Structures are given as C-alpha cells and as structure tokens.
Coordinates of C-alpha atoms and ligand atoms in Angstrom, one line a residue:
Chain A
M1 CA -29.0 -35.7 -19.6
T2 CA -26.9 -32.6 -19.8
L3 CA -29.2 -30.5 -17.8
N4 CA -29.9 -33.3 -15.4
W5 CA -26.3 -33.7 -14.5
I6 CA -26.0 -30.0 -13.8
I7 CA -29.1 -29.8 -11.8
D8 CA -28.2 -32.9 -9.7
N9 CA -24.8 -31.4 -9.0
A10 CA -25.8 -27.7 -8.7
A11 CA -25.1 -27.5 -5.0
R12 CA -21.7 -29.0 -5.4
I13 CA -20.8 -26.9 -8.4
G14 CA -21.9 -23.8 -6.5
E15 CA -19.7 -24.8 -3.6
L16 CA -16.7 -25.4 -5.9
T17 CA -17.2 -22.0 -7.5
A18 CA -17.3 -20.3 -4.1
W19 CA -14.1 -22.0 -3.1
H20 CA -12.5 -21.1 -6.4
A21 CA -13.4 -17.5 -6.0
A22 CA -12.1 -17.4 -2.4
L23 CA -8.9 -19.1 -3.3
S24 CA -8.3 -16.6 -6.1
V25 CA -9.3 -13.4 -4.3
V26 CA -7.8 -13.9 -0.9
P27 CA -4.2 -14.5 -2.2
T28 CA -4.5 -11.4 -4.5
V29 CA -5.5 -9.2 -1.6
L30 CA -2.7 -10.6 0.6
G31 CA -0.2 -10.4 -2.2
L32 CA -1.2 -6.7 -2.7
L33 CA -0.7 -6.0 1.0
V34 CA 2.8 -7.5 0.9
A35 CA 3.7 -6.0 -2.5
I36 CA 3.0 -2.4 -1.4
P37 CA 5.9 -2.0 1.0
L38 CA 8.2 -4.1 -1.2
G39 CA 7.3 -2.1 -4.3
W40 CA 7.7 1.2 -2.4
W41 CA 11.1 0.1 -1.2
A42 CA 12.1 -0.9 -4.8
S43 CA 10.8 2.4 -6.2
R44 CA 12.8 4.5 -3.9
S45 CA 16.2 3.2 -4.8
P46 CA 17.6 2.5 -8.2
R47 CA 19.9 -0.1 -6.6
I48 CA 17.2 -2.0 -4.8
Y49 CA 14.8 -2.0 -7.7
P50 CA 16.5 -4.6 -10.0
L51 CA 17.2 -6.8 -6.9
V52 CA 13.5 -6.8 -5.8
I53 CA 12.1 -7.1 -9.3
G54 CA 14.6 -9.8 -10.2
T55 CA 13.8 -11.9 -7.1
S56 CA 10.1 -11.6 -7.5
G57 CA 10.4 -12.5 -11.2
L58 CA 12.3 -15.6 -10.2
L59 CA 9.5 -16.5 -7.8
Y60 CA 7.0 -16.6 -10.6
T61 CA 9.0 -19.2 -12.5
I62 CA 8.6 -21.9 -9.8
P63 CA 6.0 -24.4 -11.1
S64 CA 2.8 -24.2 -9.0
I65 CA 2.7 -28.0 -8.5
A66 CA 6.2 -27.9 -7.0
L67 CA 5.1 -25.2 -4.6
F68 CA 1.9 -27.1 -3.6
V69 CA 4.0 -30.1 -2.8
L70 CA 6.8 -28.2 -1.1
L71 CA 4.8 -25.9 1.1
P72 CA 3.3 -28.4 3.5
K73 CA 6.9 -29.4 4.4
V74 CA 7.9 -25.8 4.9
L75 CA 4.7 -24.7 6.7
G76 CA 4.1 -28.0 8.6
T77 CA 0.6 -28.1 7.1
R78 CA -1.3 -31.2 5.8
I79 CA -1.0 -31.6 2.1
L80 CA -4.8 -31.2 1.7
D81 CA -4.8 -27.9 3.7
P82 CA -6.1 -25.1 1.4
L83 CA -3.6 -22.8 3.3
N84 CA -1.0 -24.3 1.0
V85 CA -2.8 -22.9 -2.0
V86 CA -3.3 -19.6 -0.4
V87 CA 0.3 -19.2 0.4
A88 CA 1.5 -20.3 -3.0
L89 CA -0.9 -18.0 -4.9
T90 CA 0.0 -15.2 -2.5
L91 CA 3.7 -15.7 -3.5
Y92 CA 2.7 -15.5 -7.2
S93 CA 0.6 -12.4 -6.6
I94 CA 3.5 -10.7 -4.8
A95 CA 5.8 -11.6 -7.7
L96 CA 3.4 -10.0 -10.1
L97 CA 2.4 -7.0 -8.0
V98 CA 5.8 -5.8 -6.7
R99 CA 6.7 -4.6 -10.1
V100 CA 3.2 -3.1 -10.7
I101 CA 3.5 -1.2 -7.4
A102 CA 7.1 0.0 -8.0
D103 CA 6.3 1.2 -11.5
G104 CA 3.0 2.6 -10.5
L105 CA 4.6 4.7 -7.7
A106 CA 7.4 5.8 -10.1
S107 CA 4.7 7.1 -12.5
V108 CA 3.3 9.5 -10.0
P109 CA 4.3 13.0 -11.3
H110 CA 7.5 14.2 -9.8
D111 CA 6.1 17.6 -9.0
T112 CA 3.3 16.1 -7.0
V113 CA 5.7 14.1 -4.9
Q114 CA 8.0 17.0 -4.4
A115 CA 5.2 19.2 -3.4
A116 CA 4.0 16.8 -0.7
T117 CA 7.6 16.4 0.6
A118 CA 8.0 20.2 0.7
M119 CA 4.7 20.6 2.5
G120 CA 6.0 18.4 5.3
Y121 CA 4.4 15.0 4.6
R122 CA 6.3 12.2 6.3
P123 CA 7.3 9.5 3.8
W124 CA 4.6 7.1 4.9
Q125 CA 2.0 9.9 4.9
R126 CA 3.0 10.7 1.4
L127 CA 2.7 7.1 0.3
L128 CA -0.7 6.7 1.9
H129 CA -2.3 10.0 1.1
V130 CA -0.6 10.9 -2.2
E131 CA 1.4 8.3 -4.0
L132 CA -0.8 5.2 -3.7
P133 CA -4.1 7.1 -4.5
V134 CA -2.5 8.6 -7.6
A135 CA -1.0 5.3 -8.7
V136 CA -4.4 3.5 -8.4
P137 CA -5.0 3.4 -12.2
A138 CA -1.7 1.6 -12.8
I139 CA -2.1 -0.6 -9.8
G140 CA -5.7 -1.5 -10.8
G141 CA -4.4 -2.7 -14.2
G142 CA -1.9 -5.0 -12.5
L143 CA -4.4 -6.3 -10.1
R144 CA -6.7 -7.4 -12.9
V145 CA -3.8 -9.4 -14.4
A146 CA -3.0 -11.0 -11.0
V147 CA -6.6 -12.0 -10.1
V148 CA -7.3 -13.5 -13.5
S149 CA -4.0 -15.4 -13.4
N150 CA -4.9 -16.7 -10.0
V151 CA -8.2 -18.1 -11.2
S152 CA -6.3 -20.1 -13.7
I153 CA -3.5 -21.3 -11.4
V154 CA -6.0 -22.4 -8.7
T155 CA -7.2 -25.2 -10.9
M156 CA -3.9 -26.9 -10.4
A157 CA -4.8 -27.5 -6.8
A158 CA -7.2 -30.1 -8.1
L159 CA -4.3 -32.5 -8.4
L160 CA -3.9 -32.4 -4.6
G161 CA -7.6 -32.9 -4.1
I162 CA -8.4 -29.4 -2.8
P163 CA -11.9 -28.6 -3.9
Q164 CA -12.4 -25.8 -6.4
L165 CA -13.5 -25.7 -10.1
G166 CA -10.5 -27.7 -11.1
S167 CA -12.0 -30.7 -9.3
L168 CA -14.5 -30.8 -12.2
F169 CA -11.6 -31.4 -14.6
T170 CA -10.3 -34.4 -12.6
Q171 CA -13.7 -35.7 -12.1
G172 CA -14.6 -35.5 -15.8
F173 CA -11.3 -37.1 -16.5
S174 CA -11.7 -40.1 -14.2
L175 CA -15.4 -40.6 -15.2
R176 CA -14.6 -40.1 -18.9
L177 CA -17.3 -37.4 -19.1
T178 CA -16.7 -34.2 -21.1
L179 CA -19.6 -32.3 -19.4
P180 CA -18.0 -31.6 -16.0
I181 CA -14.8 -30.4 -17.9
V182 CA -16.9 -28.1 -20.0
V183 CA -18.8 -26.8 -17.1
G184 CA -15.5 -26.2 -15.2
I185 CA -14.0 -24.3 -18.1
V186 CA -17.0 -22.1 -18.6
L187 CA -17.3 -21.3 -14.9
C188 CA -13.6 -20.5 -14.7
L189 CA -14.0 -18.1 -17.7
V190 CA -17.1 -16.5 -16.1
L191 CA -15.3 -16.1 -12.8
S192 CA -12.3 -14.5 -14.5
V193 CA -14.5 -12.0 -16.3
V194 CA -16.6 -11.2 -13.3
L195 CA -13.5 -10.6 -11.1
D196 CA -11.8 -8.6 -13.8
V197 CA -14.9 -6.4 -14.2
L198 CA -15.2 -5.9 -10.5
V199 CA -11.5 -4.8 -10.1
H200 CA -11.9 -2.5 -13.1
A201 CA -15.1 -1.0 -11.7
A202 CA -13.4 -0.5 -8.3
T203 CA -10.5 1.3 -10.0
R204 CA -12.9 3.6 -11.8
A205 CA -14.8 4.3 -8.6
L206 CA -11.6 5.2 -6.9
T207 CA -10.4 7.6 -9.6
P208 CA -13.2 10.1 -10.3
W209 CA -10.3 12.6 -10.8
Q210 CA -9.1 11.0 -14.0
Q211 CA -9.7 12.6 -17.4
K212 CA -12.2 10.5 -19.2
A213 CA -9.9 10.1 -22.2
E214 CA -7.3 8.5 -20.0
T215 CA -9.5 5.9 -18.4
A216 CA -10.9 4.6 -21.6
Chain B
M1 CA 14.4 36.5 8.5
I2 CA 16.1 33.8 6.4
T3 CA 19.9 34.0 6.5
F4 CA 22.5 32.3 4.3
E5 CA 26.0 32.3 5.7
H6 CA 28.8 31.0 3.4
V7 CA 26.5 28.4 2.0
S8 CA 27.9 26.1 -0.7
K9 CA 26.4 23.1 -2.5
V10 CA 28.4 20.5 -4.5
Y11 CA 26.2 17.7 -5.9
P12 CA 27.5 14.1 -5.7
D13 CA 28.4 14.3 -9.3
G14 CA 30.8 17.1 -8.6
T15 CA 28.6 20.0 -9.9
H16 CA 29.3 23.2 -8.0
A17 CA 25.7 24.5 -7.9
V18 CA 26.1 27.2 -5.2
H19 CA 29.3 28.8 -4.1
D20 CA 29.8 30.7 -0.8
L21 CA 26.4 32.3 -0.7
T22 CA 25.8 35.0 2.0
F23 CA 22.7 37.1 2.2
D24 CA 19.6 37.8 4.2
A25 CA 15.9 37.6 3.2
P26 CA 14.3 40.1 5.6
S27 CA 11.1 39.3 7.4
G28 CA 7.9 40.3 5.8
R29 CA 9.7 41.1 2.5
L30 CA 9.8 39.5 -0.9
T31 CA 13.3 38.6 -1.9
V32 CA 13.8 37.5 -5.5
L33 CA 16.6 35.2 -6.6
V34 CA 17.2 36.0 -10.3
G35 CA 19.8 34.9 -12.8
P36 CA 20.4 32.9 -15.9
S37 CA 19.3 29.3 -16.0
G38 CA 21.5 26.8 -14.1
C39 CA 23.1 29.3 -11.8
G40 CA 21.9 27.7 -8.6
K41 CA 18.7 29.6 -7.7
T42 CA 16.5 26.5 -7.2
T43 CA 19.3 24.7 -5.3
S44 CA 19.7 27.7 -3.0
M45 CA 15.9 27.9 -2.4
R46 CA 15.6 24.2 -1.7
M47 CA 18.3 24.5 1.0
I48 CA 16.0 26.6 3.0
N49 CA 13.4 23.9 3.6
R50 CA 16.1 21.2 3.4
L51 CA 14.9 19.5 0.3
I52 CA 18.6 19.8 -0.3
D53 CA 21.3 19.9 2.4
P54 CA 24.1 22.3 2.0
T55 CA 27.6 21.0 1.6
D56 CA 29.0 23.9 3.6
G57 CA 27.7 26.9 5.5
V58 CA 24.6 27.6 7.6
V59 CA 21.0 28.5 6.6
S60 CA 18.9 29.8 9.4
L61 CA 15.4 30.9 9.9
D62 CA 14.9 33.7 12.5
G63 CA 18.4 32.9 13.8
Q64 CA 17.8 29.2 14.1
D65 CA 20.1 26.8 12.2
T66 CA 17.8 24.8 10.0
R67 CA 19.8 21.7 10.7
S68 CA 19.0 21.9 14.4
V69 CA 15.3 21.2 13.8
D70 CA 13.4 18.2 12.4
A71 CA 13.1 18.6 8.6
I72 CA 9.4 17.8 8.7
E73 CA 8.6 20.4 11.3
L74 CA 10.7 22.9 9.5
R75 CA 8.9 22.3 6.2
R76 CA 5.5 22.8 7.9
K77 CA 6.5 26.3 8.7
I78 CA 7.4 27.1 5.1
G79 CA 4.8 27.2 2.3
Y80 CA 6.0 26.0 -1.1
V81 CA 4.9 26.9 -4.6
I82 CA 6.4 25.5 -7.8
Q83 CA 6.1 26.3 -11.5
S84 CA 3.7 23.6 -12.4
A85 CA 1.7 24.0 -9.2
G86 CA 2.3 20.3 -8.4
L87 CA -1.3 20.0 -7.2
F88 CA -2.6 16.6 -6.0
P89 CA -4.4 15.3 -9.1
H90 CA -6.7 13.1 -7.0
R91 CA -8.1 15.8 -4.8
T92 CA -10.5 18.5 -5.6
V93 CA -9.4 22.1 -5.5
V94 CA -10.8 22.8 -2.0
D95 CA -9.3 19.5 -0.7
N96 CA -5.9 20.3 -2.2
V97 CA -5.9 23.5 -0.1
A98 CA -7.3 21.7 2.9
A99 CA -4.8 18.7 2.6
L100 CA -2.1 19.8 5.0
P101 CA -4.4 21.2 7.7
R102 CA -6.3 17.9 7.5
L103 CA -3.0 15.9 7.8
L104 CA -2.2 18.0 10.9
G105 CA -5.5 17.1 12.5
V106 CA -7.8 20.0 11.7
G107 CA -11.4 18.9 11.3
K108 CA -12.8 18.5 7.8
Q109 CA -15.4 21.2 8.0
Q110 CA -13.0 23.7 9.5
A111 CA -10.2 22.9 7.0
R112 CA -12.6 23.2 4.1
S113 CA -14.1 26.5 5.2
R114 CA -10.7 28.0 5.7
A115 CA -9.7 26.7 2.3
M116 CA -12.7 28.4 0.7
E117 CA -11.6 31.7 2.4
L118 CA -8.1 31.3 1.0
L119 CA -9.4 30.5 -2.5
A120 CA -11.3 33.7 -2.4
K121 CA -8.2 35.5 -1.3
V122 CA -6.1 34.3 -4.2
G123 CA -8.9 35.3 -6.6
L124 CA -10.3 31.9 -7.6
D125 CA -14.1 31.8 -8.0
E126 CA -15.8 29.4 -5.6
R127 CA -17.4 27.5 -8.4
F128 CA -14.0 26.0 -9.1
A129 CA -13.8 24.6 -5.6
L130 CA -15.1 21.1 -6.4
R131 CA -13.2 20.7 -9.6
Y132 CA -10.2 18.5 -10.1
P133 CA -6.9 20.0 -11.1
Y134 CA -7.1 18.8 -14.6
Q135 CA -10.2 20.8 -15.1
L136 CA -8.4 24.1 -14.4
S137 CA -6.2 26.3 -16.6
G138 CA -2.6 26.7 -15.8
G139 CA -3.2 30.1 -14.2
Q140 CA -6.0 28.8 -12.0
Q141 CA -3.9 25.9 -10.9
Q142 CA -1.2 28.3 -9.9
R143 CA -3.7 30.3 -7.8
V144 CA -4.7 27.0 -6.0
G145 CA -1.0 26.3 -5.5
V146 CA -0.6 29.6 -3.7
A147 CA -3.7 29.1 -1.6
R148 CA -2.4 25.6 -0.7
A149 CA 1.0 27.0 0.4
L150 CA -0.8 29.4 2.7
A151 CA -3.2 26.9 4.2
T152 CA -1.5 26.6 7.5
D153 CA -0.6 30.3 7.6
P154 CA 3.2 29.6 7.5
P155 CA 5.5 32.6 8.3
F156 CA 7.7 31.8 5.3
L157 CA 7.0 31.1 1.6
L158 CA 9.2 29.7 -1.1
M159 CA 8.2 30.1 -4.7
D160 CA 10.1 28.6 -7.6
E161 CA 9.3 30.3 -11.0
P162 CA 5.6 30.4 -9.8
F163 CA 4.4 32.5 -12.8
S164 CA 6.6 31.2 -15.6
A165 CA 4.4 28.5 -17.1
V166 CA 1.5 30.7 -18.1
D167 CA 1.1 33.2 -21.0
P168 CA 2.1 36.8 -20.5
V169 CA -1.4 38.2 -20.0
V170 CA -2.2 35.7 -17.3
R171 CA 1.3 36.1 -15.8
T172 CA 0.7 39.8 -15.3
Q173 CA -2.7 39.1 -13.7
L174 CA -1.1 36.5 -11.3
Q175 CA 1.7 38.9 -10.5
D176 CA -0.6 41.8 -9.7
S177 CA -2.9 39.8 -7.6
F178 CA 0.0 38.2 -5.8
L179 CA 1.5 41.6 -5.0
Q180 CA -1.9 42.7 -3.7
L181 CA -2.0 39.5 -1.5
Q182 CA 1.5 40.0 -0.1
R183 CA 0.6 43.5 0.9
D184 CA -2.1 41.9 3.0
I185 CA -0.2 38.9 4.5
G186 CA 3.4 40.2 4.7
K187 CA 5.1 36.8 4.5
T188 CA 8.8 36.4 4.4
I189 CA 9.2 35.2 0.8
V190 CA 12.0 33.9 -1.3
M191 CA 11.0 33.7 -4.9
V192 CA 13.1 32.3 -7.8
T193 CA 12.8 33.5 -11.4
H194 CA 14.9 33.9 -14.5
D195 CA 12.9 36.9 -15.6
I196 CA 14.5 40.1 -14.6
D197 CA 11.3 42.1 -15.2
E198 CA 9.4 39.9 -12.9
A199 CA 12.2 40.3 -10.3
L200 CA 12.1 44.1 -10.5
K201 CA 8.4 44.2 -10.4
L202 CA 7.8 41.9 -7.5
G203 CA 10.9 42.1 -5.4
D204 CA 11.5 44.3 -2.3
Q205 CA 15.0 43.0 -2.7
V206 CA 16.7 41.3 -5.6
A207 CA 19.6 38.9 -5.5
V208 CA 21.3 38.5 -8.8
F209 CA 23.1 35.2 -9.3
R210 CA 25.7 34.5 -11.9
E211 CA 27.0 31.3 -13.5
G212 CA 28.8 29.1 -11.0
G213 CA 26.3 29.8 -8.3
T214 CA 27.8 32.9 -6.9
L215 CA 26.0 36.1 -5.9
A216 CA 26.6 39.0 -8.1
Q217 CA 24.6 41.7 -6.2
V218 CA 21.9 42.1 -3.7
A219 CA 19.9 45.4 -3.9
T220 CA 16.5 46.9 -4.1
P221 CA 15.1 47.0 -7.7
S222 CA 15.8 50.7 -8.1
G223 CA 19.3 50.3 -6.6
L224 CA 20.0 47.5 -9.1
L225 CA 18.9 49.7 -12.0
A226 CA 20.7 52.8 -10.8
H227 CA 23.9 51.2 -9.5
P228 CA 24.6 47.8 -11.0
A229 CA 27.7 46.4 -9.3
D230 CA 29.5 45.2 -12.5
P231 CA 29.1 44.7 -16.2
F232 CA 27.4 41.3 -15.7
V233 CA 24.6 42.8 -13.6
A234 CA 24.3 45.8 -15.9
D235 CA 24.0 43.5 -18.8
F236 CA 21.6 41.2 -17.1
V237 CA 19.4 44.0 -15.9
G238 CA 19.2 44.9 -19.6
A239 CA 18.6 47.8 -21.9
S240 CA 16.5 50.9 -21.1
R241 CA 17.6 50.8 -17.5
G242 CA 17.2 54.6 -17.2
Y243 CA 13.7 54.5 -18.4
R244 CA 12.8 51.5 -16.3
A245 CA 14.4 53.1 -13.2
L246 CA 11.7 55.8 -13.5
G247 CA 9.2 53.1 -12.5
F248 CA 10.6 53.3 -9.0
V249 CA 10.6 57.1 -8.7
E250 CA 7.6 59.0 -7.5
A251 CA 7.3 62.7 -8.1
T252 CA 8.7 64.5 -5.1
A253 CA 6.6 67.6 -5.7
P254 CA 3.0 67.8 -7.2
V255 CA 3.0 67.3 -10.9
E256 CA 1.3 70.1 -12.7
L257 CA -1.8 68.9 -14.5
A258 CA -3.7 70.7 -17.2
D259 CA -7.5 70.7 -17.3
E260 CA -9.1 68.8 -20.2
A261 CA -12.5 69.2 -21.8
T262 CA -14.5 66.0 -21.6
V263 CA -17.2 64.3 -23.6
R264 CA -19.3 61.2 -23.3
V265 CA -20.2 58.6 -25.8
G266 CA -23.7 59.4 -27.1
S267 CA -23.4 63.1 -26.6
R268 CA -22.9 65.8 -29.3
P269 CA -19.4 67.2 -30.0
G270 CA -20.7 70.7 -29.1
D271 CA -21.4 69.6 -25.5
A272 CA -17.6 69.5 -24.8
G273 CA -17.6 73.3 -24.8
A274 CA -14.5 75.2 -25.9
V275 CA -11.8 72.9 -27.2
D276 CA -8.6 74.5 -28.5
D277 CA -7.2 71.9 -30.9
G278 CA -10.2 69.7 -31.5
W279 CA -9.1 66.9 -29.1
C280 CA -11.0 66.2 -25.9
V281 CA -11.2 63.3 -23.5
A282 CA -13.9 60.7 -23.6
V283 CA -15.0 59.7 -20.1
D284 CA -17.5 57.1 -18.9
D285 CA -20.3 57.6 -16.5
A286 CA -17.9 57.5 -13.5
H287 CA -15.8 60.2 -15.1
A288 CA -13.0 57.7 -15.7
P289 CA -11.0 58.5 -18.8
L290 CA -11.5 56.2 -21.8
G291 CA -9.3 57.9 -24.5
W292 CA -9.1 60.8 -26.8
V293 CA -11.7 62.0 -29.3
D294 CA -10.9 64.3 -32.2
L295 CA -14.1 66.3 -32.3
R296 CA -13.4 67.5 -35.9
A297 CA -13.6 63.9 -37.0
A298 CA -16.6 63.0 -35.0
G299 CA -19.9 63.6 -36.7
E300 CA -23.2 64.5 -35.1
V301 CA -22.8 62.2 -32.2
V302 CA -19.7 60.9 -30.4
E303 CA -19.5 57.1 -30.8
E304 CA -17.1 54.6 -29.4
R305 CA -15.4 54.2 -32.7
H306 CA -14.3 57.8 -32.5
I307 CA -12.2 57.2 -29.4
D308 CA -8.5 56.7 -29.8
F309 CA -7.5 54.2 -27.1
S310 CA -3.7 54.3 -27.7
G311 CA -2.8 56.4 -24.7
T312 CA -2.1 54.8 -21.3
V313 CA -3.6 56.3 -18.2
A314 CA -1.3 57.1 -15.3
R315 CA -2.3 57.4 -11.7
A316 CA -1.7 60.7 -10.0
D317 CA 0.2 58.9 -7.3
G318 CA 2.0 56.6 -9.8
S319 CA 5.7 56.5 -10.8
L320 CA 7.3 59.0 -13.1
R321 CA 7.6 56.1 -15.6
D322 CA 3.8 55.7 -15.7
L323 CA 3.3 59.5 -16.1
L324 CA 6.0 59.7 -18.8
D325 CA 4.5 56.7 -20.6
A326 CA 1.1 58.3 -20.6
A327 CA 2.4 61.4 -22.2
L328 CA 4.5 59.6 -24.8
S329 CA 1.7 57.2 -25.8
S330 CA -0.9 59.9 -26.1
P331 CA -2.0 60.9 -29.6
T332 CA -2.0 64.5 -28.3
G333 CA 1.3 64.4 -26.4
R334 CA -0.8 65.1 -23.2
G335 CA -0.9 62.1 -20.9
L336 CA -4.1 61.3 -19.1
V337 CA -3.9 61.2 -15.3
A338 CA -6.6 59.7 -13.0
G339 CA -7.0 59.9 -9.3
P340 CA -7.0 56.8 -7.0
D341 CA -10.8 56.8 -7.5
G342 CA -10.3 56.4 -11.2
R343 CA -11.8 59.8 -12.1
L344 CA -10.0 62.0 -14.6
R345 CA -7.7 64.6 -12.9
G346 CA -6.2 66.2 -16.0
S347 CA -3.3 65.7 -18.4
V348 CA 0.5 66.0 -18.2
V349 CA 3.1 66.7 -20.8
A350 CA 6.4 64.9 -21.1
A351 CA 8.5 68.1 -20.4
E352 CA 6.7 68.5 -17.1
V353 CA 7.5 64.8 -16.1
L354 CA 11.1 65.3 -17.1
R355 CA 11.3 68.4 -14.9
H356 CA 10.5 66.1 -12.0
V357 CA 13.0 63.5 -13.2
G358 CA 15.7 66.1 -12.6
H359 CA 14.4 66.7 -9.1
G360 CA 14.2 63.0 -8.4
R361 CA 17.9 62.6 -9.3
E362 CA 18.9 65.5 -7.1
A363 CA 16.9 64.0 -4.2
E364 CA 18.6 60.7 -4.6
V365 CA 22.1 62.2 -4.8
S366 CA 21.5 64.3 -1.7
S367 CA 20.1 61.4 0.3
Ligands
ADP1 N1 20.4 16.7 -8.4 C1 21.4 17.3 -9.1 N2 22.5 16.6 -9.3 C2 23.5 17.2 -10.0 N3 23.5 18.4 -10.5 C3 22.4 19.1 -10.3 C4 21.3 18.6 -9.6 N4 20.3 19.6 -9.6 C5 20.8 20.7 -10.2 N5 22.1 20.4 -10.7 C6 23.0 21.3 -11.4 O1 23.3 22.4 -10.5 C7 23.3 23.6 -11.2 C8 22.3 24.6 -10.6 O2 21.0 24.1 -10.8 P1 19.7 24.9 -10.3 O3 19.8 25.2 -8.9 O4 18.5 24.0 -10.7 O5 19.7 26.1 -11.2 P2 18.6 27.3 -11.5 O6 17.4 27.0 -10.7 O7 19.3 28.6 -11.3 O8 18.3 27.1 -13.0 C9 23.0 23.3 -12.6 O9 24.2 23.2 -13.3 C10 22.3 22.0 -12.6 O10 22.6 21.2 -13.7
MG2 MG1 15.4 26.6 -11.3

C-alpha cells in the first residue's frame, strides 16, 4: 500500500518537489541581488547600519501567512499566483541577507580595502573585484541559512493552494492519511540538505584561496 | 616633485595631526618621513594621494594642485605600499600584481607577463607566482606589495613602514634589494618610517617630524648627522652620530692598503710563504677573502675551522665607516678590503682610515 501510493503519485510528487525547489531558490537569489547594494550601503556608514538592519529585522517578523494574503492586494495579483510567494520569500531573504552582506563586507581586512582604494579602484570596482569576493565565505554561510529557511517557509503557501511539497501536508490532512505527510516532510528535509550542500560546495569552489584550516 | 605648502590636518575629533607642513620631495629621489609614533607621518603621506584631505594648505604633484584632479586618476599615478602589504587574499601573487592593469583594460596575457617581469625585478622567485598570499612569508608578501605598486609604472610611490613588520635579517634584505631597485627605476618616493636607521640608510632626503605634526628638519642623511637643527633632532638621530656619519663619507684620496699573504682551505700552512706574525688571509677559489687564519694554530692542513670569521670585509670604494669597521673588527687590527669584483685587495689599519677622516672633515668645511 505504502509503495503503491508513492508509485501512483510519483509524477505529482516530482512536480511538487520541483516547484518547491524553484520557490525556495529563486527568492534566495533575488534576495541576494537586492541585499548586496543594501548591505553595502549599511556597511559604509555607522549611522545607516542600525537603520537598515533594524528595518530588515522587522520585515522578518511579519507572519508569512499575512504576507501571502496581503501581497495580492498590493501587487494586484490573483491570490493563487506563485508570484506572491516569490515576492514574500524574497522579502524574507533580503531581511536575512542584508545583515549577512553588511557584516561580511565589514569583515574584509581593512588593509586590503585601503590598498584597493589607494590603487585607484572606484567604489563599485572595489566592491565587485575585492570586497564581495573576499566576503564570499561569510556570505555563503548566510546564504545557506536563507535557502534552508525558505524551504521551510514555502510549505505555508499550501494554505493558499499553491502547489509545492506543503500540498502533501494539506492533502494528508484532508484525506486523514499519514503517508503523504511523511513523504512531504522527508522530501523537504532532503531538499534542505541538498540545497545546503550545493551552496556550501559553491562557496568552497569560489574560495580556493582560503586556508584549509579556516574553511573546515 | 611632490610639494607641501603650509599643509595642516585637523581630524574631526579635534586632533591636530599635521601642522603647517612645508617641504619638497624631489623627483627621482627617495624622501623619508621619520619621527616618533603619532607625529603625523602617515597622515601627511595619505594627503598626497588624497586618502585624507588637508584641512589647510596645498599638496601638489609636479606643480599641479592635487585637488584640481579627480582623486581616482590621481591615485592611479601613485603606487602605494603599506606595512602589512594589504594584498588581495583571493588573488594569486601574479594576479595581485596584474590586478590594476587588468582593471584599466590591459589584456590578461600582457598584464600577467608584465607582472612576472616585475616579480623577478623585486626578487621573488617565479615558483611563487601561482601561490595565494597566505602561502607566503611576510617578507615575500612585501615584495609582492612593491611589485603591485609598480604594476602600472607610476611616476610616484608612497610607502608606509614597508619593512617594519618583518624580522631584522629579512628587513635588511628587503631594504638592500629595494635600494638596488630604486637605482634602476628612479621613482619619486615618499616613505614613512619610525626607524631612524632605516631613514638614514634609504633616504636621499630625510624629513624629521616631531610631536604635534610639525617638521623639525629636512636634510640629507649626512647633513642630519653632522648638523642636527636642535636637541630634539640630535636626540632622535641618536648616539654614535659621529661614527655613523662616517657611513656617508668616502675617502677623498686613495686609502693605503697593505699586501697580505693568502692561503686556501685544504692547502698546507707553508704554502702561504713568508708571514710575519703568523696570521694570513683565507681566500676562496675566486680570491675573495673569507677571514683570518693563524698559521701557528693550524696543523698540517688549513681547514675551515681554523678561519676566524669575526672581521667584516670593506669594499675599496666603500665608506670610511665600512673601512674603519673592518679594521676594528679584525682579530689582527688589519681590516680586509675587497675590490668591486670581490677579490682581496689588501688590508687597512684604523690609523690610516682616521687619517682620511681628518681629510674628509676639511673637505666638508672648505666646501
Ligand atoms: N582618523 C583619525 N581620526 C582622529 N585622529 C587620528 C586619525 N588618524 C590618526 N589620528 C591621530 O593623528 C595623529 C597622527 O597620526 P598618524 O599620522 O597616524 O601618525 P604616525 O604615522 O606618525 O604614527 C595621532 O595622534 C593619531 O592618533
Ligand atoms: Mg604611521
């Protein structure tokens, strides 16, 4: 019976997993792209820093369900539009990553930054060619947290009927079956681990210049 | 030429770091800013490439007010070396050196091959080229820092305590190889140090700062030793000024050298021929002096353990200080003197050097 259910629903489970992965990864990437300039701005001024970090921290405290319901009104989208989920999770990712970027950039050795400035790097050249690459280990750590947290928050979208692994929870609940719930949990876990490992591997690949003792 | 005219810097917190600074750093010369810690040397240097803006006064490069040009363009004409090298940790050695040319649009291959030339010039073996900075010693990192500063062949070079973070032996090596390099490239350099010996050794001109960011004296190293402007400078320049000043005096007339009998390791003491007091000079195959051997103490064959290495070897064209030191450090009182080719020329006694010291003084007074 167990195996049969899984085999019968394999196609749909695969589809849900793919959706889930996309809904977790795309907002993380978008969040990173927005968080970089924000975090840079925050890292450059001791007055801006608490403002940006405070605001983004506040953002994180908004319940996801509230966001999912509110966003269609703000964006003019239909409630079932996956775009709502993408925007909501992007906001959460920004909230998490602004601090990661700001602190990561602040951790770049002062001498290195000063040398680049003195050599005649323009501020954006310095950010792109020196500060961000050197901050990759710190940023990679934050990115792992963000992507894993997104995998878990995405399941909430099931309450709106947007397909992803969370749909297995609602289905199991309404059919009074434990199996779909267990399968959903296991796949969420597997997805988390896979994405975490991928981000970690990418970070390692981008930092061959790190002393081995420090990457451990 | 780098010119300071009545330059002052007051930091926002009210610290008067530099006060009414006026001096020139002549083209093609190395000017050292020296003084106790916190007297405004680094602040002064950073006002040249506008990492810091003066509160008052004008800094100009070859007559052009630095405020009249774009700060970025200005900095690209000025190489910059700092104490900890400040290398890019995520770039290999060769790519650290090639970084700025690459940023300015030079092709990868060209930038790298030029970087390799520069690394050779600063005395870094090419097997280090593909390493990352953390895989280098402090001294090697500093060489890379110098190569990187020279990557675009800028006419000016700023160096903030470039040799301070390494041990004394490596420091001497870095200083010597840098002096050699500067003879070659003839950049207009401003270097900051707190080490008066380094200042006297490297500087064509030395600017002594005192507390409060004012200039105490600007002079050549020998001028500073011979005529310190006030007790502060005299005190800062330190003890044994007279002896150290000899380091800047060359003999005005040929120094009289005595011939010395020589012997090689592995030969018999009798081979040295007639030796008055038993001491003769051990030389290598190229006839370069190694040290003294007391033939009375050597047995059948002269071995390396018989050589007394305590004496220094002066160059015939060296300073009176080198010659005097050779005489004073020699176990025989006779200082070994070698030619520019390294071959033994003969020996000199302290009295002969001192005779030339008298001449040197007279020459200086009459000039
Ligand atoms: N950014 C700054 N803000 C306030 N004071 C500073 C700053 N940088 C340096 N100072 C002060 O200015 C003085 C000169 O500093 P500096 O130029 O670094 O001296 P030096 O290089 O000769 O050791 C010191 O008293 C130092 O504490
Ligand atoms: Mg300093």
